[in-house]
Short mmCIF file of C-alpha atoms and ligand atoms in Angstrom, two decimals:
data_model
loop_
_atom_site.label_atom_id
_atom_site.label_comp_id
_atom_site.label_asym_id
_atom_site.label_seq_id
_atom_site.Cartn_x
_atom_site.Cartn_y
_atom_site.Cartn_z
CA MET U 15 -33.06 -28.47 -23.34
CA PRO U 16 -34.56 -31.53 -21.64
CA LYS U 17 -35.85 -30.88 -18.16
CA ASN U 18 -34.92 -32.81 -15.04
CA ARG U 19 -31.72 -34.09 -16.53
CA TYR U 20 -30.10 -34.07 -13.12
CA LYS U 21 -30.87 -36.08 -10.05
CA TRP U 22 -30.42 -33.03 -7.79
CA LYS U 23 -32.90 -30.22 -7.56
CA PHE U 24 -32.12 -26.90 -5.94
CA ASP U 25 -35.22 -25.66 -4.15
CA GLU U 26 -34.83 -21.88 -4.35
CA GLN U 27 -37.83 -21.09 -2.18
CA TYR U 28 -36.56 -23.30 0.59
CA TRP U 29 -33.04 -21.81 0.46
CA GLU U 30 -34.42 -18.27 0.33
CA ARG U 31 -35.98 -18.94 3.73
CA VAL U 32 -32.81 -20.56 5.07
CA ALA U 33 -30.74 -17.59 3.82
CA GLN U 34 -32.54 -15.30 6.24
CA GLN U 35 -31.18 -17.22 9.22
CA PRO U 36 -27.80 -15.98 10.50
CA ASP U 37 -26.40 -19.52 10.42
CA TRP U 38 -27.67 -20.41 6.91
CA TYR U 39 -24.34 -22.01 6.05
CA MET U 40 -24.76 -24.64 8.79
CA GLN U 41 -27.33 -26.22 6.45
CA LEU U 42 -25.84 -25.17 3.15
CA VAL U 43 -22.26 -26.44 3.58
CA PRO U 44 -23.26 -30.06 4.34
CA TYR U 45 -25.92 -29.94 1.60
CA VAL U 46 -23.40 -28.79 -1.01
CA LYS U 47 -20.82 -31.35 0.11
CA LYS U 48 -23.30 -34.22 0.05
CA THR U 49 -24.74 -33.23 -3.33
CA GLN U 50 -21.31 -32.78 -4.89
CA GLU U 51 -20.26 -36.20 -3.66
CA SER U 52 -23.31 -37.73 -5.32
CA ILE U 53 -22.47 -36.20 -8.72
CA SER U 54 -19.92 -38.05 -10.84
CA ASN U 55 -20.38 -36.19 -14.12
CA VAL U 56 -18.03 -33.19 -14.51
CA ASP U 57 -20.52 -31.04 -16.45
CA GLU U 58 -23.28 -31.79 -14.00
CA LEU U 59 -21.00 -30.85 -11.11
CA ALA U 60 -20.12 -27.55 -12.81
CA ASN U 61 -23.80 -26.93 -13.39
CA PHE U 62 -24.63 -27.55 -9.73
CA ARG U 63 -21.90 -25.15 -8.59
CA LYS U 64 -23.07 -22.47 -11.02
CA THR U 65 -26.66 -22.85 -9.86
CA ILE U 66 -25.67 -22.28 -6.23
CA GLY U 67 -23.24 -19.47 -7.13
CA HIS U 68 -25.79 -17.55 -9.18
CA PHE U 69 -28.45 -18.05 -6.54
CA PHE U 70 -26.20 -16.53 -3.87
CA GLN U 71 -25.10 -13.76 -6.22
CA LYS U 72 -28.76 -12.84 -6.53
CA LEU U 73 -29.35 -13.02 -2.76
CA LEU U 74 -26.36 -10.73 -2.17
CA ALA U 75 -27.54 -8.25 -4.81
CA GLU U 76 -31.01 -8.17 -3.29
CA GLU U 77 -29.64 -8.08 0.26
CA LYS U 78 -31.63 -11.17 1.17
CA LEU U 79 -28.80 -13.00 2.86
CA ALA U 80 -28.26 -12.82 6.63
CA LEU U 81 -24.74 -11.56 7.40
CA ALA U 82 -23.04 -10.02 10.42
CA SER U 83 -23.43 -6.27 10.76
CA GLU U 84 -20.32 -5.90 12.89
CA GLY U 85 -17.27 -7.85 13.85
CA PRO U 86 -13.58 -7.68 14.67
CA ASP U 87 -11.00 -5.91 12.53
CA LEU U 88 -9.48 -8.97 10.91
CA ASP U 89 -7.03 -6.78 9.01
CA ALA U 90 -5.32 -5.82 12.27
CA GLN U 91 -3.15 -8.88 11.61
CA ARG U 92 -1.98 -7.54 8.23
CA GLU U 93 1.79 -7.70 7.76
CA PRO U 94 3.89 -5.79 5.22
CA VAL U 95 3.39 -7.31 1.77
CA SER U 96 6.28 -9.66 1.09
CA SER U 97 4.64 -12.27 -1.18
CA VAL U 98 2.55 -12.38 -4.32
CA VAL U 99 0.27 -15.37 -4.90
CA ILE U 100 -0.95 -16.08 -8.44
CA HIS U 101 -4.39 -17.57 -9.09
CA HIS U 102 -6.59 -18.17 -12.11
CA THR U 103 -10.37 -18.02 -12.34
CA SER U 104 -10.40 -21.49 -13.89
CA SER U 105 -13.13 -20.17 -16.23
CA ALA U 106 -13.41 -18.52 -19.62
CA PRO U 107 -12.31 -14.84 -19.68
CA GLY U 108 -14.90 -12.28 -18.59
CA TYR U 109 -15.45 -13.54 -15.04
CA SER U 110 -18.05 -11.47 -13.20
CA ILE U 111 -16.88 -9.75 -10.00
CA ASP U 112 -20.30 -10.14 -8.37
CA TYR U 113 -20.30 -13.85 -9.14
CA MET U 114 -16.77 -14.13 -7.74
CA ASN U 115 -17.98 -12.44 -4.56
CA ALA U 116 -20.68 -15.10 -4.12
CA VAL U 117 -18.29 -17.94 -4.97
CA HIS U 118 -15.70 -16.80 -2.43
CA LEU U 119 -18.38 -16.40 0.22
CA LEU U 120 -19.53 -19.97 -0.50
CA ASN U 121 -16.15 -21.61 -1.02
CA ILE U 122 -14.03 -19.81 1.56
CA TYR U 123 -15.99 -17.96 4.26
CA ALA U 124 -18.94 -20.38 4.64
CA PRO U 125 -16.83 -23.55 5.09
CA TYR U 126 -14.56 -21.70 7.54
CA TYR U 127 -17.44 -20.49 9.68
CA PHE U 128 -18.94 -23.99 9.45
CA GLN U 129 -15.72 -25.53 10.69
CA PRO U 130 -13.12 -23.03 11.98
CA THR U 131 -9.64 -24.52 11.84
CA VAL U 132 -8.07 -22.22 14.43
CA PRO U 133 -9.02 -23.41 17.95
CA GLU U 134 -9.49 -19.82 19.26
CA GLU U 135 -12.02 -19.19 16.50
CA MET U 136 -14.25 -22.18 17.25
CA GLU U 137 -16.90 -19.81 18.59
CA LEU U 138 -17.41 -18.46 15.06
CA ARG U 139 -19.28 -21.65 14.17
CA GLY U 140 -22.94 -20.80 13.70
CA LYS U 141 -22.35 -17.03 13.97
CA PRO U 142 -23.29 -14.73 11.09
CA ILE U 143 -20.48 -14.30 8.58
CA TRP U 144 -18.28 -11.21 8.73
CA SER U 145 -15.43 -10.28 6.40
CA GLY U 146 -14.93 -6.72 7.59
CA HIS U 147 -14.39 -5.67 3.97
CA PHE U 148 -16.86 -3.32 2.32
CA LYS U 149 -17.41 -2.19 -1.22
CA ASN U 150 -20.08 0.36 -2.15
CA GLY U 151 -21.54 -0.02 1.33
CA LYS U 152 -21.92 -3.79 1.03
CA GLN U 153 -19.86 -6.47 2.69
CA ASN U 154 -17.35 -7.94 0.27
CA PHE U 155 -16.04 -11.52 0.36
CA ILE U 156 -13.59 -11.50 -2.53
CA GLY U 157 -10.27 -13.05 -1.58
CA TYR U 158 -8.14 -11.54 -4.37
CA HIS U 159 -6.53 -8.11 -4.41
CA TRP U 160 -6.33 -7.95 -8.19
CA LEU U 161 -8.05 -9.44 -11.19
CA MET U 162 -6.07 -9.15 -14.41
CA ARG U 163 -8.20 -9.20 -17.56
CA MET U 164 -6.89 -10.61 -20.81
CA ASP U 165 -6.35 -7.13 -22.29
CA GLY U 166 -3.85 -6.53 -19.47
CA SER U 167 -6.17 -4.21 -17.51
CA LEU U 168 -6.41 -4.68 -13.75
CA GLU U 169 -9.27 -4.43 -11.31
CA HIS U 170 -8.35 -3.66 -7.72
CA LEU U 171 -10.73 -5.80 -5.64
CA LEU U 172 -9.21 -5.52 -2.17
CA ASP U 173 -7.01 -2.80 -0.74
CA ASP U 174 -3.47 -3.89 -0.12
CA ASN U 175 -3.91 -3.29 3.61
CA GLN U 176 -6.74 -5.84 3.68
CA ILE U 177 -6.08 -9.53 4.21
CA GLY U 178 -7.51 -11.61 1.38
CA TRP U 179 -8.68 -15.12 2.15
CA HIS U 180 -7.09 -16.74 -0.87
CA ALA U 181 -3.93 -18.75 -0.19
CA GLY U 182 -5.46 -21.53 1.88
CA ASN U 183 -2.83 -20.60 4.46
CA TRP U 184 -3.40 -17.82 7.00
CA SER U 185 0.25 -16.94 7.52
CA VAL U 186 0.63 -16.47 3.75
CA ASN U 187 -2.65 -14.53 3.58
CA LYS U 188 -1.39 -12.07 6.19
CA ARG U 189 1.69 -11.10 4.19
CA SER U 190 0.60 -11.55 0.57
CA VAL U 191 -1.38 -9.98 -2.20
CA ALA U 192 -3.36 -12.21 -4.55
CA ILE U 193 -3.40 -11.62 -8.29
CA CYS U 194 -5.94 -13.64 -10.23
CA LEU U 195 -5.72 -14.13 -14.00
CA ASP U 196 -9.08 -14.01 -15.76
CA ASN U 197 -8.75 -17.29 -17.67
CA ASN U 198 -8.59 -21.04 -17.32
CA TYR U 199 -5.01 -22.30 -17.23
CA GLU U 200 -5.81 -25.86 -16.25
CA LYS U 201 -4.63 -27.11 -19.62
CA MET U 202 -2.76 -24.18 -21.18
CA CYS U 203 -0.23 -21.50 -20.33
CA PRO U 204 -0.82 -17.73 -20.33
CA SER U 205 0.39 -15.92 -23.45
CA GLU U 206 3.73 -14.11 -23.41
CA GLN U 207 1.75 -10.86 -23.48
CA THR U 208 -0.20 -11.85 -20.36
CA LEU U 209 2.98 -12.88 -18.53
CA GLU U 210 4.67 -9.64 -19.48
CA ALA U 211 1.69 -7.59 -18.28
CA LEU U 212 1.62 -9.56 -15.03
CA ALA U 213 5.34 -9.02 -14.48
CA THR U 214 5.00 -5.30 -15.23
CA HIS U 215 2.22 -5.00 -12.67
CA ILE U 216 4.16 -6.87 -9.97
CA ARG U 217 7.29 -4.84 -10.61
CA LYS U 218 5.41 -1.56 -10.51
CA LYS U 219 3.26 -2.21 -7.43
CA TYR U 220 5.39 -4.61 -5.41
CA PRO U 221 9.05 -3.92 -6.18
CA GLU U 222 9.96 -5.01 -2.63
CA VAL U 223 8.72 -8.59 -3.18
CA LYS U 224 11.60 -10.95 -3.87
CA SER U 225 11.23 -13.33 -6.79
CA GLU U 226 11.45 -16.36 -4.48
CA ASN U 227 8.29 -15.05 -2.77
CA ILE U 228 6.26 -15.04 -5.97
CA MET U 229 4.27 -18.23 -5.88
CA GLY U 230 1.25 -20.02 -7.22
CA HIS U 231 -1.73 -20.89 -5.05
CA CYS U 232 -0.60 -24.54 -5.41
CA GLU U 233 2.57 -23.65 -3.49
CA SER U 234 0.82 -22.04 -0.52
CA SER U 235 -1.87 -24.69 -0.46
CA PRO U 236 -0.66 -28.09 -1.66
CA GLY U 237 -3.63 -30.06 -2.91
CA THR U 238 -4.97 -27.33 -5.19
CA ILE U 239 -3.82 -27.15 -8.81
CA CYS U 240 -4.54 -23.40 -9.12
CA PRO U 241 -3.19 -21.66 -11.23
CA GLY U 242 -2.90 -24.81 -13.34
CA VAL U 243 -0.60 -27.80 -13.74
CA HIS U 244 1.80 -25.96 -16.08
CA PHE U 245 2.54 -23.15 -13.64
CA LEU U 246 5.51 -24.52 -11.72
CA GLU U 247 7.54 -25.93 -14.57
CA GLU U 248 6.48 -23.89 -17.56
CA TRP U 249 5.20 -20.41 -16.91
CA LYS U 250 6.49 -19.51 -13.46
CA PRO U 251 10.12 -19.55 -14.72
CA LYS U 252 9.08 -17.27 -17.60
CA LEU U 253 7.32 -14.89 -15.23
CA ILE U 254 10.42 -14.70 -13.04
CA GLU U 255 12.49 -13.94 -16.16
CA TYR U 256 10.15 -11.10 -17.12
CA LEU U 257 10.52 -9.70 -13.61
CA LYS U 258 14.28 -9.29 -13.95
ZN1 LIG N 30 -6.24 -20.03 -6.48
#
């Protein structure tokens, strides 16, 4: 593989030092935004994102990233589950949970702490990041409650009494569970088998959720295409049928 194909270079040693500062994201978020804006090639952009994601996955694994050690109970705002929001990983099947943890930290928590959108939370800016969710003694940043693999098996990533940061809409987050499908549905639909397994899971775990409250991420957060452009017209109606 030819070296230096890209005009950006990610200086790991520099970012390792930055990562030890509680407000590391105050530098990282603008850096990522600026670099992404300078990249026009789709593959190069994907490569840049993967580089950053894997770097932060490693920092989290090695506990070399400054994070808050305490904070408020954000789940105190949890409401009874009345909605299900469907997502996709937008990647080939086999998505790594640890990588997802880093990606959600970078794509959801870091930009929010960089620029809180709720006026009362403005003081979070520059403070160390806190999710209040823990897994195996480590802080967890995953926004989804469930990841459904292509064999129909499910991984429970967040407890149902925890608020996942996934819908791009806090009022939906408070009352919903997020189910993510481990595939890329940007250009294709899930198989009938996958839809049936998804419906079975929803019916079993969330029988109280009305079918009109089963939605795609694109419905709670207009502007995103997750879980793919075919969701609304093609596979959502099928899913609702399977739920009957
Ligand atoms: Zn999504």
